[in-house]
């Protein structure tokens, strides 16, 4: 079970057995109006509030222990969006594929399309192999067809060769600096 | 359990060796830095396959994250990744020298500069990893308070960034890496000052989303790269590279 530091575990979303949620008892006396606290927070104050947690996320991302992963996953559901965004970046760096279902679960329950996409992108990023200096990025290998068929290595010319040669002779745009 | 003298000596020697192993050379210091986060996806064509009456090309993907990049830089520079990890090695952007670097856990002690102006040269190999956050500028929003103490906050939402990761080995063309890409970059900077208009504190974030094609990865042409490179930092005073009003 994935533990989150004192926050609602998103993993609960995936529990297939029914979960009984007990409603809090109704207040017996007259209900006082909820005090509304309106506080304007400057960008600097907001940054000062989130900076320590973002620093911690950065440190946890560089580690490799279950407690750090748990902390990062916990921040994926932090009330502050800036922290959630930092947690998504941290979980990508942590490299633990066990976070993939958690990311997908939170994405499925997110109302923010951009955050939903970021969560799914992070899940895909975690599923990728790490770039290997000694080999090409993971690709089809001989004898490893997705449908079980046998593959043999062959060599065909690049169908874009003509375009490449024309561009070499007559560039249509300058390269960015 | 009764400890034998030779056991104690073995433990002492092991600890001494372990202590020696964590030493990582410091090559400079940074007074202003941001922590870097690299999350890139690289794609190349896989080997061409023949199945039945068809010839099949597929795309292989892999990722380059902070740990992968640190491993590459350790390999290319002849440093031990174990020693770096023990020192809490991290990727930073050093605003003093305007280039990425590997620093220890404090961020201020530089273990390796990686910019194109400080290429890592080892025998037949030349490597570097560089970032230009300000390849080009777009419009920006800004709120400057005309008072002391006060703040200046600006966002450049339409800048253009550029990064370049290069590894060239004249003795081995299959080891060549040349990945460079432009992309949109968003910068958010805040500066504060006191009653005497003395700069107190700066915070900066750079969010860069490169995308490129025609990349070379392990000697393979026609690769592609996409993803994100971010920098987040803060410090006292002003960021002398970014903030020059």
CSV table of C-alpha atoms in Angstrom, one decimal:
chain,number,residue,atom,x,y,z
A,1,UNK,CA,0.0,0.0,0.0
A,2,UNK,CA,1.3,3.4,-0.9
A,3,UNK,CA,1.5,5.7,2.2
A,4,UNK,CA,1.1,9.5,2.0
A,5,UNK,CA,2.3,11.8,4.6
A,6,UNK,CA,-1.0,12.4,6.4
A,7,UNK,CA,-3.0,13.1,3.3
A,8,UNK,CA,-5.7,11.2,1.5
A,9,UNK,CA,-4.1,8.4,-0.4
A,10,UNK,CA,-4.9,8.6,-4.0
A,11,UNK,CA,-4.3,4.9,-4.2
A,12,UNK,CA,-7.6,4.5,-2.5
A,13,UNK,CA,-9.2,5.4,-5.8
A,14,UNK,CA,-8.2,2.0,-7.2
A,15,UNK,CA,-9.6,-0.1,-4.3
A,16,UNK,CA,-12.2,-2.2,-6.0
A,17,UNK,CA,-13.9,-3.3,-2.8
A,18,UNK,CA,-16.6,-0.9,-1.5
A,19,UNK,CA,-15.4,1.6,1.0
A,20,UNK,CA,-17.8,2.8,3.7
A,21,UNK,CA,-17.3,6.5,4.4
A,22,UNK,CA,-18.9,7.7,7.6
A,23,UNK,CA,-20.3,11.2,7.5
A,24,UNK,CA,-19.3,13.4,10.4
A,25,UNK,CA,-22.0,13.9,13.1
A,26,UNK,CA,-24.5,16.7,12.5
A,27,UNK,CA,-24.0,19.6,14.9
A,28,UNK,CA,-26.5,19.6,17.7
A,29,UNK,CA,-26.7,23.3,18.5
A,30,UNK,CA,-27.2,26.3,16.3
A,31,UNK,CA,-24.6,26.5,13.5
A,32,UNK,CA,-22.4,29.5,13.6
A,33,UNK,CA,-21.7,31.1,10.3
A,34,UNK,CA,-18.4,29.9,8.8
A,35,UNK,CA,-15.9,32.7,9.3
A,36,UNK,CA,-14.6,33.8,5.9
A,37,UNK,CA,-11.0,34.8,6.0
A,38,UNK,CA,-10.0,36.7,2.9
A,39,UNK,CA,-6.3,37.2,2.7
A,40,UNK,CA,-4.5,38.6,-0.3
A,41,UNK,CA,-1.2,36.9,-0.8
A,42,UNK,CA,1.4,38.6,-2.8
A,43,UNK,CA,3.4,36.5,-5.3
A,44,UNK,CA,6.5,36.9,-3.1
A,45,UNK,CA,4.5,35.6,-0.1
A,46,UNK,CA,3.2,32.7,-2.1
A,47,UNK,CA,6.6,31.9,-3.3
A,48,UNK,CA,8.0,32.0,0.2
A,49,UNK,CA,5.3,29.6,1.4
A,50,UNK,CA,6.0,27.0,-1.4
A,51,UNK,CA,9.7,27.3,-1.7
A,52,UNK,CA,10.7,25.1,1.3
A,53,UNK,CA,8.5,22.2,0.1
A,54,UNK,CA,9.7,22.6,-3.5
A,55,UNK,CA,13.3,22.3,-2.2
A,56,UNK,CA,12.4,19.2,-0.2
A,57,UNK,CA,10.8,17.7,-3.4
A,58,UNK,CA,13.9,18.4,-5.3
A,59,UNK,CA,16.0,16.6,-2.6
A,60,UNK,CA,13.5,13.6,-2.4
A,61,UNK,CA,13.7,13.3,-6.2
A,62,UNK,CA,17.4,12.7,-6.1
A,63,UNK,CA,17.0,9.9,-3.6
A,64,UNK,CA,16.0,6.3,-3.9
A,65,UNK,CA,14.1,5.3,-0.8
A,66,UNK,CA,10.4,4.5,-0.2
A,67,UNK,CA,10.0,7.4,2.3
A,68,UNK,CA,11.0,9.9,-0.3
A,69,UNK,CA,8.7,8.4,-2.9
A,70,UNK,CA,5.9,8.4,-0.4
A,71,UNK,CA,6.5,12.1,0.3
A,72,UNK,CA,6.6,13.0,-3.4
A,73,UNK,CA,3.3,11.0,-4.0
A,74,UNK,CA,1.7,12.8,-1.1
A,75,UNK,CA,2.5,16.2,-2.7
A,76,UNK,CA,0.8,15.1,-5.9
A,77,UNK,CA,-2.5,15.9,-4.1
A,78,UNK,CA,-1.2,19.0,-2.3
A,79,UNK,CA,-3.8,21.8,-2.2
A,80,UNK,CA,-1.4,24.2,-3.7
A,81,UNK,CA,-1.0,23.8,-7.5
A,82,UNK,CA,2.6,25.0,-7.5
A,83,UNK,CA,3.5,22.1,-5.1
A,84,UNK,CA,1.6,19.6,-7.2
A,85,UNK,CA,3.5,20.7,-10.3
A,86,UNK,CA,6.8,20.4,-8.5
A,87,UNK,CA,5.7,16.9,-7.3
A,88,UNK,CA,5.0,15.8,-10.8
A,89,UNK,CA,8.5,16.9,-11.9
A,90,UNK,CA,10.0,15.1,-8.8
A,91,UNK,CA,8.2,11.8,-9.5
A,92,UNK,CA,9.6,11.8,-13.0
A,93,UNK,CA,13.1,12.1,-11.6
A,94,UNK,CA,12.5,9.5,-8.9
A,95,UNK,CA,12.2,6.8,-11.6
A,96,UNK,CA,10.0,4.4,-9.7
A,97,UNK,CA,7.4,2.8,-12.1
A,98,UNK,CA,5.2,1.9,-9.1
A,99,UNK,CA,4.1,5.5,-9.3
A,100,UNK,CA,2.5,5.0,-12.7
A,101,UNK,CA,-0.9,3.8,-11.5
A,102,UNK,CA,-1.0,6.5,-8.9
A,103,UNK,CA,-0.3,9.2,-11.5
A,104,UNK,CA,-3.0,7.7,-13.8
A,105,UNK,CA,-5.5,7.5,-10.9
A,106,UNK,CA,-5.0,11.1,-9.9
A,107,UNK,CA,-5.2,12.2,-13.5
A,108,UNK,CA,-8.6,10.4,-13.9
A,109,UNK,CA,-9.9,12.4,-10.9
A,110,UNK,CA,-8.4,15.7,-11.9
A,111,UNK,CA,-10.6,18.6,-13.1
A,112,UNK,CA,-7.7,20.5,-14.6
A,113,UNK,CA,-7.0,19.4,-18.2
A,114,UNK,CA,-3.4,20.7,-18.2
A,115,UNK,CA,-2.6,19.0,-14.9
A,116,UNK,CA,-4.3,15.8,-16.1
A,117,UNK,CA,-2.0,15.9,-19.2
A,118,UNK,CA,1.0,16.5,-17.1
A,119,UNK,CA,0.2,13.6,-14.9
A,120,UNK,CA,-0.3,11.3,-17.9
A,121,UNK,CA,2.9,12.6,-19.5
A,122,UNK,CA,4.8,11.8,-16.3
A,123,UNK,CA,3.3,8.3,-16.2
A,124,UNK,CA,4.6,7.8,-19.8
A,125,UNK,CA,8.0,9.2,-19.0
A,126,UNK,CA,8.3,6.8,-16.1
A,127,UNK,CA,7.6,3.9,-18.4
A,128,UNK,CA,10.5,4.8,-20.8
A,129,UNK,CA,13.9,3.1,-20.5
A,130,UNK,CA,16.8,5.3,-19.5
A,131,UNK,CA,19.0,6.4,-22.4
A,132,UNK,CA,21.9,4.1,-22.7
A,133,UNK,CA,25.2,5.5,-23.8
A,134,UNK,CA,26.2,2.0,-25.0
A,135,UNK,CA,23.1,1.4,-27.2
A,136,UNK,CA,20.4,2.9,-29.3
A,137,UNK,CA,17.2,3.8,-27.5
A,138,UNK,CA,15.0,0.8,-27.0
A,139,UNK,CA,13.7,-0.4,-30.3
A,140,UNK,CA,12.4,-3.5,-31.9
A,141,UNK,CA,14.9,-6.3,-31.7
A,142,UNK,CA,15.3,-9.3,-34.0
A,143,UNK,CA,12.8,-11.9,-33.0
A,144,UNK,CA,10.8,-9.6,-30.8
A,145,UNK,CA,7.7,-8.7,-32.8
A,146,UNK,CA,4.9,-7.2,-30.8
A,147,UNK,CA,2.4,-9.8,-32.1
A,148,UNK,CA,4.7,-12.7,-31.5
A,149,UNK,CA,5.8,-12.9,-35.2
A,150,UNK,CA,9.4,-13.4,-36.2
A,151,UNK,CA,11.3,-10.3,-37.2
A,152,UNK,CA,14.4,-10.2,-39.3
A,153,UNK,CA,16.8,-7.3,-39.8
A,154,UNK,CA,16.7,-5.7,-43.2
A,155,UNK,CA,18.0,-2.5,-44.7
A,156,UNK,CA,15.8,-0.2,-47.0
A,157,UNK,CA,16.8,3.2,-48.1
A,158,UNK,CA,15.3,6.2,-46.3
A,159,UNK,CA,12.1,7.2,-48.2
A,160,UNK,CA,12.9,10.9,-47.2
A,161,UNK,CA,16.3,10.8,-48.9
A,162,UNK,CA,15.2,12.9,-51.9
A,163,UNK,CA,13.9,15.7,-49.6
A,164,UNK,CA,17.1,15.6,-47.6
A,165,UNK,CA,19.3,16.0,-50.7
A,166,UNK,CA,17.1,18.8,-52.1
A,167,UNK,CA,17.3,20.6,-48.8
A,168,UNK,CA,21.1,20.3,-48.6
A,169,UNK,CA,21.3,21.8,-52.1
A,170,UNK,CA,18.7,24.5,-51.5
A,171,UNK,CA,17.9,25.2,-47.9
A,172,UNK,CA,14.5,26.8,-47.5
A,173,UNK,CA,15.0,28.4,-44.1
A,174,UNK,CA,17.9,29.3,-42.0
A,175,UNK,CA,18.6,27.3,-38.9
A,176,UNK,CA,17.9,28.8,-35.5
A,177,UNK,CA,20.9,30.4,-33.7
B,1,UNK,CA,29.7,-11.2,20.3
B,2,UNK,CA,33.3,-10.8,21.1
B,3,UNK,CA,35.1,-8.6,18.6
B,4,UNK,CA,38.4,-9.8,17.5
B,5,UNK,CA,41.2,-7.2,17.1
B,6,UNK,CA,41.6,-8.1,13.4
B,7,UNK,CA,37.8,-7.5,12.9
B,8,UNK,CA,38.1,-4.1,14.3
B,9,UNK,CA,41.1,-3.3,12.1
B,10,UNK,CA,39.1,-4.5,9.1
B,11,UNK,CA,36.2,-2.3,10.0
B,12,UNK,CA,38.5,0.7,10.5
B,13,UNK,CA,40.2,0.2,7.2
B,14,UNK,CA,36.8,-0.3,5.4
B,15,UNK,CA,35.5,2.9,7.0
B,16,UNK,CA,38.7,4.8,6.0
B,17,UNK,CA,38.4,3.5,2.4
B,18,UNK,CA,34.7,4.5,2.4
B,19,UNK,CA,35.6,7.9,3.6
B,20,UNK,CA,38.2,8.3,1.0
B,21,UNK,CA,35.7,7.2,-1.7
B,22,UNK,CA,33.3,10.1,-1.0
B,23,UNK,CA,35.8,12.8,-1.7
B,24,UNK,CA,34.8,14.7,-4.8
B,25,UNK,CA,37.0,17.5,-6.2
B,26,UNK,CA,35.6,21.0,-6.0
B,27,UNK,CA,36.6,23.0,-9.0
B,28,UNK,CA,34.8,26.3,-8.2
B,29,UNK,CA,32.1,27.9,-6.2
B,30,UNK,CA,28.8,29.5,-7.1
B,31,UNK,CA,27.2,32.4,-5.3
B,32,UNK,CA,24.0,32.4,-7.4
B,33,UNK,CA,22.5,29.2,-8.7
B,34,UNK,CA,19.2,27.5,-9.6
B,35,UNK,CA,18.5,23.8,-9.4
B,36,UNK,CA,18.1,22.1,-12.7
B,37,UNK,CA,15.5,19.5,-13.6
B,38,UNK,CA,16.0,17.7,-16.9
B,39,UNK,CA,13.3,15.5,-18.3
B,40,UNK,CA,13.9,14.7,-22.0
B,41,UNK,CA,12.5,12.0,-24.3
B,42,UNK,CA,14.7,11.0,-27.2
B,43,UNK,CA,13.5,9.0,-30.1
B,44,UNK,CA,15.3,7.2,-32.9
B,45,UNK,CA,14.4,4.7,-35.6
B,46,UNK,CA,14.9,1.1,-34.5
B,47,UNK,CA,16.5,-1.5,-36.7
B,48,UNK,CA,14.5,-2.2,-39.9
B,49,UNK,CA,12.7,-5.5,-39.7
B,50,UNK,CA,11.1,-7.8,-42.3
B,51,UNK,CA,8.0,-9.6,-41.3
B,52,UNK,CA,6.3,-11.7,-43.9
B,53,UNK,CA,5.8,-9.5,-47.0
B,54,UNK,CA,6.4,-6.3,-45.1
B,55,UNK,CA,9.3,-4.3,-44.0
B,56,UNK,CA,8.7,-2.5,-40.7
B,57,UNK,CA,10.3,0.6,-39.2
B,58,UNK,CA,9.6,1.3,-35.6
B,59,UNK,CA,10.6,4.1,-33.2
B,60,UNK,CA,12.5,3.5,-30.0
B,61,UNK,CA,12.2,5.9,-27.2
B,62,UNK,CA,14.3,6.6,-24.1
B,63,UNK,CA,14.6,9.2,-21.4
B,64,UNK,CA,17.3,11.5,-20.2
B,65,UNK,CA,16.6,12.7,-16.6
B,66,UNK,CA,18.9,14.2,-14.0
B,67,UNK,CA,20.3,10.9,-12.9
B,68,UNK,CA,21.0,9.8,-16.5
B,69,UNK,CA,22.7,13.1,-17.3
B,70,UNK,CA,24.8,13.0,-14.1
B,71,UNK,CA,25.9,9.5,-15.1
B,72,UNK,CA,26.9,10.7,-18.6
B,73,UNK,CA,28.8,13.6,-17.3
B,74,UNK,CA,30.6,11.4,-14.7
B,75,UNK,CA,31.5,8.9,-17.5
B,76,UNK,CA,32.8,11.6,-19.9
B,77,UNK,CA,34.7,13.5,-17.2
B,78,UNK,CA,36.3,10.4,-15.6
B,79,UNK,CA,34.6,11.1,-12.3
B,80,UNK,CA,33.1,8.4,-10.2
B,81,UNK,CA,29.3,8.5,-10.0
B,82,UNK,CA,29.5,6.8,-6.6
B,83,UNK,CA,31.7,9.6,-5.3
B,84,UNK,CA,29.4,12.2,-6.8
B,85,UNK,CA,26.3,10.5,-5.3
B,86,UNK,CA,28.1,10.5,-1.9
B,87,UNK,CA,28.7,14.2,-2.2
B,88,UNK,CA,25.0,14.7,-3.1
B,89,UNK,CA,25.8,15.7,-6.6
B,90,UNK,CA,23.1,17.7,-8.4
B,91,UNK,CA,22.6,19.6,-11.6
B,92,UNK,CA,22.6,23.3,-11.2
B,93,UNK,CA,22.6,26.4,-13.4
B,94,UNK,CA,25.4,28.7,-12.2
B,95,UNK,CA,24.4,32.3,-12.8
B,96,UNK,CA,28.0,33.5,-12.0
B,97,UNK,CA,29.5,31.8,-15.0
B,98,UNK,CA,26.2,31.4,-17.0
B,99,UNK,CA,26.3,27.7,-17.6
B,100,UNK,CA,25.1,24.4,-16.2
B,101,UNK,CA,27.2,22.6,-13.7
B,102,UNK,CA,27.4,19.7,-11.3
B,103,UNK,CA,27.5,20.8,-7.7
B,104,UNK,CA,27.6,19.0,-4.4
B,105,UNK,CA,24.5,19.0,-2.1
B,106,UNK,CA,25.1,22.6,-1.0
B,107,UNK,CA,24.8,23.8,-4.6
B,108,UNK,CA,27.7,26.2,-4.1
B,109,UNK,CA,30.6,23.8,-4.5
B,110,UNK,CA,31.0,23.1,-8.2
B,111,UNK,CA,32.3,19.6,-9.1
B,112,UNK,CA,32.2,20.1,-12.8
B,113,UNK,CA,31.3,22.9,-15.2
B,114,UNK,CA,29.5,21.6,-18.3
B,115,UNK,CA,29.0,24.6,-20.6
B,116,UNK,CA,30.3,24.8,-24.1
B,117,UNK,CA,32.8,27.3,-22.9
B,118,UNK,CA,34.2,24.7,-20.5
B,119,UNK,CA,34.0,21.5,-22.6
B,120,UNK,CA,35.0,18.2,-21.0
B,121,UNK,CA,38.0,17.0,-22.9
B,122,UNK,CA,39.3,13.5,-22.3
B,123,UNK,CA,41.6,12.0,-24.9
B,124,UNK,CA,39.7,11.8,-28.2
B,125,UNK,CA,36.4,12.9,-26.5
B,126,UNK,CA,34.9,16.3,-26.2
B,127,UNK,CA,31.6,16.8,-24.4
B,128,UNK,CA,29.4,19.5,-23.0
B,129,UNK,CA,25.9,20.3,-21.9
B,130,UNK,CA,24.8,23.9,-22.2
B,131,UNK,CA,21.6,25.9,-21.9
B,132,UNK,CA,20.7,29.3,-23.3
B,133,UNK,CA,17.6,30.4,-21.4
B,134,UNK,CA,17.5,33.7,-23.4
B,135,UNK,CA,18.0,32.6,-27.0
B,136,UNK,CA,15.3,35.2,-27.9
B,137,UNK,CA,12.8,37.4,-26.1
B,138,UNK,CA,9.1,37.8,-26.3
B,139,UNK,CA,6.7,40.3,-24.7
B,140,UNK,CA,6.5,40.3,-20.9
B,141,UNK,CA,4.3,41.3,-18.0
B,142,UNK,CA,5.7,43.3,-15.1
B,143,UNK,CA,4.6,44.9,-11.9
B,144,UNK,CA,7.1,47.3,-10.4
B,145,UNK,CA,6.1,48.9,-7.1
B,146,UNK,CA,7.2,52.6,-7.0
B,147,UNK,CA,7.9,52.6,-3.3
B,148,UNK,CA,10.5,51.5,-0.7
B,149,UNK,CA,10.4,48.8,0.4
B,150,UNK,CA,9.0,47.3,-2.7
B,151,UNK,CA,9.0,44.5,-5.3
B,152,UNK,CA,9.5,44.0,-9.0
B,153,UNK,CA,7.8,40.9,-10.5
B,154,UNK,CA,8.0,40.0,-14.2
B,155,UNK,CA,7.0,37.1,-16.3
B,156,UNK,CA,8.4,36.5,-19.8
B,157,UNK,CA,5.9,34.1,-21.2
B,158,UNK,CA,7.2,33.9,-24.7
B,159,UNK,CA,11.0,33.6,-24.6
B,160,UNK,CA,12.9,31.1,-26.7
B,161,UNK,CA,15.4,28.8,-25.1
B,162,UNK,CA,18.0,26.5,-26.5
B,163,UNK,CA,20.0,23.6,-25.1
B,164,UNK,CA,22.8,21.5,-26.6
B,165,UNK,CA,24.1,18.1,-25.4
B,166,UNK,CA,27.2,17.1,-27.2
B,167,UNK,CA,29.6,14.1,-27.0
B,168,UNK,CA,32.1,13.7,-29.8
B,169,UNK,CA,34.7,11.0,-29.9
B,170,UNK,CA,37.0,11.2,-32.9
B,171,UNK,CA,38.0,7.6,-32.4
B,172,UNK,CA,34.4,6.3,-32.3
B,173,UNK,CA,31.7,7.7,-34.5
B,174,UNK,CA,29.1,5.4,-33.0
B,175,UNK,CA,29.4,7.2,-29.6
B,176,UNK,CA,28.5,10.6,-31.1
B,177,UNK,CA,25.7,12.5,-29.4
B,178,UNK,CA,24.5,15.8,-30.7
B,179,UNK,CA,21.2,16.8,-29.3
B,180,UNK,CA,20.2,20.4,-29.5
B,181,UNK,CA,16.8,22.1,-29.6
B,182,UNK,CA,15.0,25.3,-29.3
B,183,UNK,CA,11.6,25.7,-27.6
B,184,UNK,CA,9.3,28.0,-25.7
B,185,UNK,CA,10.6,29.2,-22.4
B,186,UNK,CA,8.7,30.9,-19.5
B,187,UNK,CA,10.5,33.0,-17.0
B,188,UNK,CA,9.1,34.3,-13.7
B,189,UNK,CA,11.4,36.6,-11.6
B,190,UNK,CA,10.7,38.4,-8.4
B,191,UNK,CA,13.0,41.0,-6.8
B,192,UNK,CA,12.5,42.6,-3.4
B,193,UNK,CA,14.2,45.6,-1.8
B,194,UNK,CA,14.1,47.4,1.6
B,195,UNK,CA,13.4,50.9,2.7
B,196,UNK,CA,16.7,52.1,1.3
B,197,UNK,CA,16.1,50.3,-2.0
B,198,UNK,CA,18.8,47.8,-1.2
B,199,UNK,CA,18.0,44.6,-2.9
B,200,UNK,CA,17.0,41.9,-0.5
B,201,UNK,CA,16.0,38.7,-2.2
B,202,UNK,CA,15.5,37.2,-5.7
B,203,UNK,CA,13.6,34.2,-6.9
B,204,UNK,CA,13.6,32.9,-10.4
B,205,UNK,CA,12.0,30.0,-12.4
B,206,UNK,CA,12.8,29.1,-15.9
B,207,UNK,CA,10.5,26.6,-17.7
B,208,UNK,CA,11.8,25.5,-21.1
B,209,UNK,CA,10.2,23.0,-23.4
B,210,UNK,CA,12.6,22.1,-26.2
B,211,UNK,CA,11.6,20.1,-29.2
B,212,UNK,CA,13.9,19.2,-32.1
B,213,UNK,CA,14.7,16.8,-34.9
B,214,UNK,CA,17.8,15.8,-36.8
B,215,UNK,CA,19.5,14.9,-33.5
B,216,UNK,CA,22.3,12.3,-33.3
B,217,UNK,CA,22.2,9.7,-30.6
B,218,UNK,CA,24.9,7.1,-30.3
B,219,UNK,CA,25.9,7.7,-33.9
B,220,UNK,CA,22.3,7.3,-35.1
B,221,UNK,CA,21.0,10.1,-37.3
B,222,UNK,CA,17.5,11.5,-37.6
B,223,UNK,CA,16.7,11.4,-33.9
B,224,UNK,CA,14.2,13.6,-32.2
B,225,UNK,CA,14.0,15.2,-28.7
B,226,UNK,CA,11.3,16.7,-26.7
B,227,UNK,CA,10.6,17.4,-23.0
B,228,UNK,CA,11.3,19.9,-20.4
B,229,UNK,CA,14.3,21.6,-18.7
B,230,UNK,CA,13.5,23.7,-15.7
B,231,UNK,CA,15.5,25.8,-13.3
B,232,UNK,CA,14.4,27.1,-9.9
B,233,UNK,CA,16.4,29.3,-7.7
B,234,UNK,CA,16.6,32.1,-5.1
B,235,UNK,CA,19.1,34.0,-3.2
B,236,UNK,CA,19.9,37.2,-1.3
B,237,UNK,CA,20.5,40.5,-3.1
B,238,UNK,CA,19.7,40.5,-6.8
B,239,UNK,CA,20.5,38.0,-9.5
B,240,UNK,CA,23.3,39.9,-11.1
B,241,UNK,CA,22.9,38.1,-14.5
B,242,UNK,CA,19.1,38.4,-14.8
B,243,UNK,CA,18.2,41.5,-13.0
B,244,UNK,CA,19.9,44.7,-14.2
B,245,UNK,CA,17.3,47.4,-14.1
